[in-house]
């Protein structure tokens, strides 16, 4: 049983690594920063089964414990998390069984992450076995918060003092502000990159690329990016032109 879950993890890791490599080659940027996986230990599976009041049978456990095979994807930006979700959900050998969007609706303690429970076929020698894998997709900031919260939770054996819980909720809000700010900055820089104008340096008799917004800051009279003549005919602009 555990081997089948391991194969399920292998399938999803391969899919994610292919996506990551393809993005890195094509765009020089990947929405996937990091991928890790873990197979829940038999002790943790049993503990979860007991917590959920299940019969300790393989059938009950396989039906009700959804995160025996777990894959975690970290992304730089919140929009990347949804992008990764869309790319996985669109693969036609993957069946999405359940989605929990703790980014849109964070948990009471501040936990944020996008969870998708998926089923992937594993091709064994004599049959095809559908395996459930829980994929957690989140930003680096959310991941940082979740791993610390997890440690604190286990250190206090679930009885975390209220002051610490309040600080964790604050920290989750801070992490979210950081995510939102970083994403806005990233979008601004992308927008600058896609609309560059040209500024002719009077001293160097050459043209350098400047984002439109900067060009207009230094050259307000420019309604459109300055036309760039062929190098041989470059004019010398007076400083009053600029
Ligand atoms: P571990 O040690 O990471 O394996 P369900 O039976 O599906 O209704 P479940 O399994 O609690 O209930 O579902 P959920 O909410 O999808 O949580 C599954 C996993 O998400 C957890 O597994 C954690 O890894 C992570 N997670 C959920 N809530 C929190 C949280 O508040 N803080 C942190 N740090 N992680 C969380 P396990 O088995 O609880 O833990």
XYZ file of C-alpha atoms and ligand atoms in Angstrom:
282
model
C 0.000 0.000 0.000
C 2.766 2.429 0.945
C 4.625 1.609 -2.263
C 1.615 2.621 -4.342
C 1.471 5.993 -2.582
C 5.191 6.432 -3.220
C 4.586 5.778 -6.938
C 1.779 8.360 -6.865
C 4.223 10.899 -5.417
C 6.784 9.982 -8.112
C 4.210 10.639 -10.864
C 3.290 14.074 -9.520
C 6.907 15.037 -8.831
C 7.763 14.172 -12.446
C 4.894 16.292 -13.750
C 5.919 19.258 -11.601
C 9.601 18.953 -12.464
C 8.754 18.858 -16.173
C 6.682 22.029 -15.807
C 9.431 23.739 -13.822
C 12.147 22.863 -16.323
C 9.999 23.863 -19.283
C 9.292 27.263 -17.720
C 12.927 27.846 -16.808
C 14.043 27.097 -20.367
C 11.310 29.015 -22.139
C 10.703 32.045 -19.933
C 13.737 32.237 -17.712
C 11.221 32.256 -14.877
C 9.173 29.493 -13.294
C 6.013 29.843 -11.205
C 7.339 26.806 -9.319
C 10.113 27.750 -6.901
C 10.509 24.501 -5.061
C 8.850 21.076 -4.867
C 9.097 18.597 -2.006
C 7.257 15.460 -1.019
C 6.649 13.247 1.936
C 5.096 9.873 2.547
C 3.214 9.877 5.832
C 4.710 7.405 8.271
C 2.566 4.404 9.296
C 2.537 5.833 12.882
C 1.161 9.205 11.702
C -1.384 7.477 9.467
C -2.633 5.427 12.408
C -2.654 8.482 14.691
C -4.747 10.366 12.127
C -7.070 7.360 11.723
C -7.605 7.263 15.491
C -8.162 11.064 15.573
C -10.796 10.681 12.900
C -12.400 7.723 14.698
C -11.755 5.300 11.811
C -11.584 1.546 11.896
C -7.879 0.686 11.606
C -8.359 -1.195 8.330
C -6.507 -0.535 5.093
C -9.792 0.103 3.238
C -11.039 2.683 5.783
C -7.681 4.391 5.969
C -7.275 4.509 2.187
C -10.774 5.952 1.851
C -10.583 8.547 4.633
C -6.962 9.600 5.165
C -6.288 11.813 2.191
C -2.770 12.982 2.769
C -0.757 9.754 2.960
C 1.034 10.904 -0.185
C 1.849 14.600 0.044
C 3.533 16.963 -2.387
C 4.271 20.583 -1.557
C 4.887 23.280 -4.137
C 6.235 26.688 -3.164
C 5.809 29.662 -5.448
C 7.017 33.252 -5.353
C 3.621 34.848 -5.867
C -0.002 34.092 -5.023
C -1.025 34.171 -8.702
C 1.647 31.533 -9.393
C -0.039 29.203 -6.885
C -3.276 29.347 -8.894
C -1.308 28.978 -12.126
C 0.280 25.763 -10.869
C -3.152 24.572 -9.741
C -4.604 25.241 -13.215
C -1.738 23.467 -14.966
C -2.113 20.334 -12.849
C -5.913 20.314 -13.039
C -5.708 20.599 -16.845
C -3.667 17.400 -17.250
C -6.116 14.795 -18.440
C -4.746 11.863 -16.459
C -5.275 13.812 -13.234
C -8.635 13.774 -11.506
C -9.249 16.576 -9.004
C -11.216 15.057 -6.124
C -11.297 17.979 -3.727
C -10.015 21.545 -3.453
C -9.521 23.497 -0.248
C -8.588 27.075 -0.895
C -7.106 28.324 2.363
C -5.611 31.266 0.430
C -9.021 32.701 -0.444
C -10.349 31.669 2.980
C -7.486 31.291 5.495
C -7.999 29.059 8.512
C -8.866 30.658 11.864
C -5.213 30.349 12.997
C -3.993 32.217 9.870
C -2.921 29.146 7.834
C -2.906 29.831 4.102
C -2.329 27.307 1.350
C -4.127 25.912 -1.672
C -4.809 22.206 -1.195
C -5.815 19.957 -4.020
C -6.564 16.294 -3.538
C -5.916 14.551 -6.812
C -5.986 11.047 -8.148
C -3.308 9.912 -10.555
C -3.070 6.538 -12.315
C -0.031 4.425 -11.480
C 0.790 1.794 -14.095
C 1.810 -1.398 -12.303
C 2.873 -4.611 -14.058
C -0.606 -6.110 -14.092
C -2.997 -3.270 -13.476
C -3.490 0.441 -13.257
C -3.991 1.729 -9.754
C -5.480 5.175 -9.057
C -3.537 6.834 -6.225
C -4.619 9.827 -4.149
C -2.043 12.561 -3.609
C -2.565 15.743 -1.616
C -0.823 18.688 -3.254
C -0.291 21.782 -1.119
C 0.559 24.892 -3.132
C 1.628 28.076 -1.371
C 3.966 31.031 -1.454
C 7.358 31.105 0.223
C 5.962 33.430 2.909
C 3.007 31.111 3.594
C 5.368 28.149 3.744
C 7.676 29.921 6.188
C 4.698 30.657 8.427
C 3.257 27.117 8.170
C 6.503 25.361 9.053
C 7.014 27.512 12.134
C 3.388 27.120 13.214
C 3.679 23.352 12.740
C 6.770 23.254 14.986
C 5.101 25.397 17.651
C 1.940 23.266 17.518
C 3.929 20.074 18.067
C 6.169 21.632 20.737
C 3.092 22.593 22.778
C 1.322 19.337 21.834
C -1.610 21.312 20.469
C -2.016 23.448 23.644
C -0.452 26.638 22.296
C -0.821 29.647 24.673
C -3.293 32.282 23.477
C -0.627 35.036 23.296
C 1.443 32.929 20.923
C -1.640 32.132 18.833
C -2.400 35.849 18.556
C 1.180 36.537 17.463
C 0.928 33.795 14.876
C -2.292 35.324 13.510
C -0.492 38.686 13.281
C 2.472 37.057 11.553
C 0.102 35.409 9.034
C -1.402 38.825 8.247
C 2.125 40.247 7.830
C 3.055 37.380 5.502
C -0.047 38.088 3.453
C 0.806 41.799 3.197
C 4.306 40.840 2.051
C 2.845 38.516 -0.610
C 0.488 41.195 -1.877
C 3.230 43.868 -1.967
C 5.758 41.600 -3.690
C 3.204 40.615 -6.296
C 2.332 44.260 -6.996
C 6.016 45.166 -7.345
C 6.537 42.192 -9.628
C 3.577 43.274 -11.788
C 4.890 46.859 -11.921
C 8.323 45.704 -13.042
C 6.761 43.395 -15.641
C 4.659 46.285 -16.976
C 7.753 48.497 -17.195
C 9.611 45.805 -19.067
C 6.865 45.409 -21.636
C 6.551 49.112 -22.499
C 9.986 50.562 -22.920
C 10.659 53.744 -24.809
C 14.022 54.959 -26.019
C 16.085 57.774 -24.706
C 18.847 59.208 -26.818
C 21.849 60.050 -24.710
C 23.251 63.353 -26.060
C 26.719 62.570 -24.795
C 27.033 59.026 -26.027
C 25.275 59.468 -29.376
C 23.492 56.200 -28.808
C 20.120 55.023 -27.645
C 19.321 53.322 -24.390
C 16.123 51.571 -23.462
C 14.087 53.293 -20.757
C 10.711 52.226 -19.403
C 7.940 54.551 -20.664
C 7.146 55.831 -17.192
C 10.765 56.835 -16.583
C 11.051 58.312 -20.061
C 8.055 60.536 -19.377
C 9.439 61.560 -16.004
C 12.621 62.873 -17.586
C 11.135 63.887 -20.922
C 7.538 65.016 -20.175
C 6.976 66.441 -23.659
C 7.416 62.996 -25.183
C 3.932 61.702 -26.066
C 5.334 58.659 -27.742
C 8.691 56.990 -27.399
C 11.315 59.005 -29.263
C 12.010 57.601 -32.724
C 15.464 56.192 -32.996
C 17.334 57.125 -36.171
C 19.864 54.799 -37.756
C 23.158 54.929 -35.823
C 24.998 56.889 -38.557
C 22.527 59.817 -38.395
C 22.137 60.067 -34.631
C 21.534 63.683 -33.716
C 23.180 65.385 -30.790
C 20.342 66.557 -28.597
C 20.746 69.734 -26.593
C 20.105 69.433 -22.878
C 17.074 71.741 -23.330
C 15.494 68.998 -25.491
C 15.607 66.545 -22.675
P 1.410 16.781 8.607
O 2.299 16.520 9.744
O 1.841 17.943 7.768
O 1.153 15.565 7.794
P -9.501 15.987 6.270
O -9.357 14.605 6.840
O -8.968 16.031 4.878
O -10.875 16.521 6.404
P -7.114 17.252 7.113
O -6.311 16.046 6.750
O -6.714 17.985 8.356
O -8.635 16.919 7.227
O -7.121 18.201 5.846
P -6.355 19.509 5.503
O -6.978 20.694 6.155
O -6.285 19.505 4.007
O -4.903 19.326 6.150
C -3.996 18.441 5.626
C -2.596 18.914 5.855
O -2.501 20.326 5.609
C -2.057 18.789 7.269
O -1.605 17.501 7.476
C -0.934 19.819 7.251
O 0.188 19.354 6.520
C -1.568 20.939 6.487
N -2.295 21.837 7.389
C -3.629 21.957 7.521
N -3.917 22.876 8.436
C -2.753 23.360 8.908
C -2.406 24.353 9.879
O -3.255 24.973 10.501
N -1.078 24.581 10.095
C -0.109 23.916 9.430
N 1.158 24.218 9.703
N -0.397 22.960 8.509
C -1.715 22.689 8.262
P -1.414 16.942 8.956
O -1.644 15.483 8.929
O -2.285 17.718 9.907
O 0.069 17.259 9.302
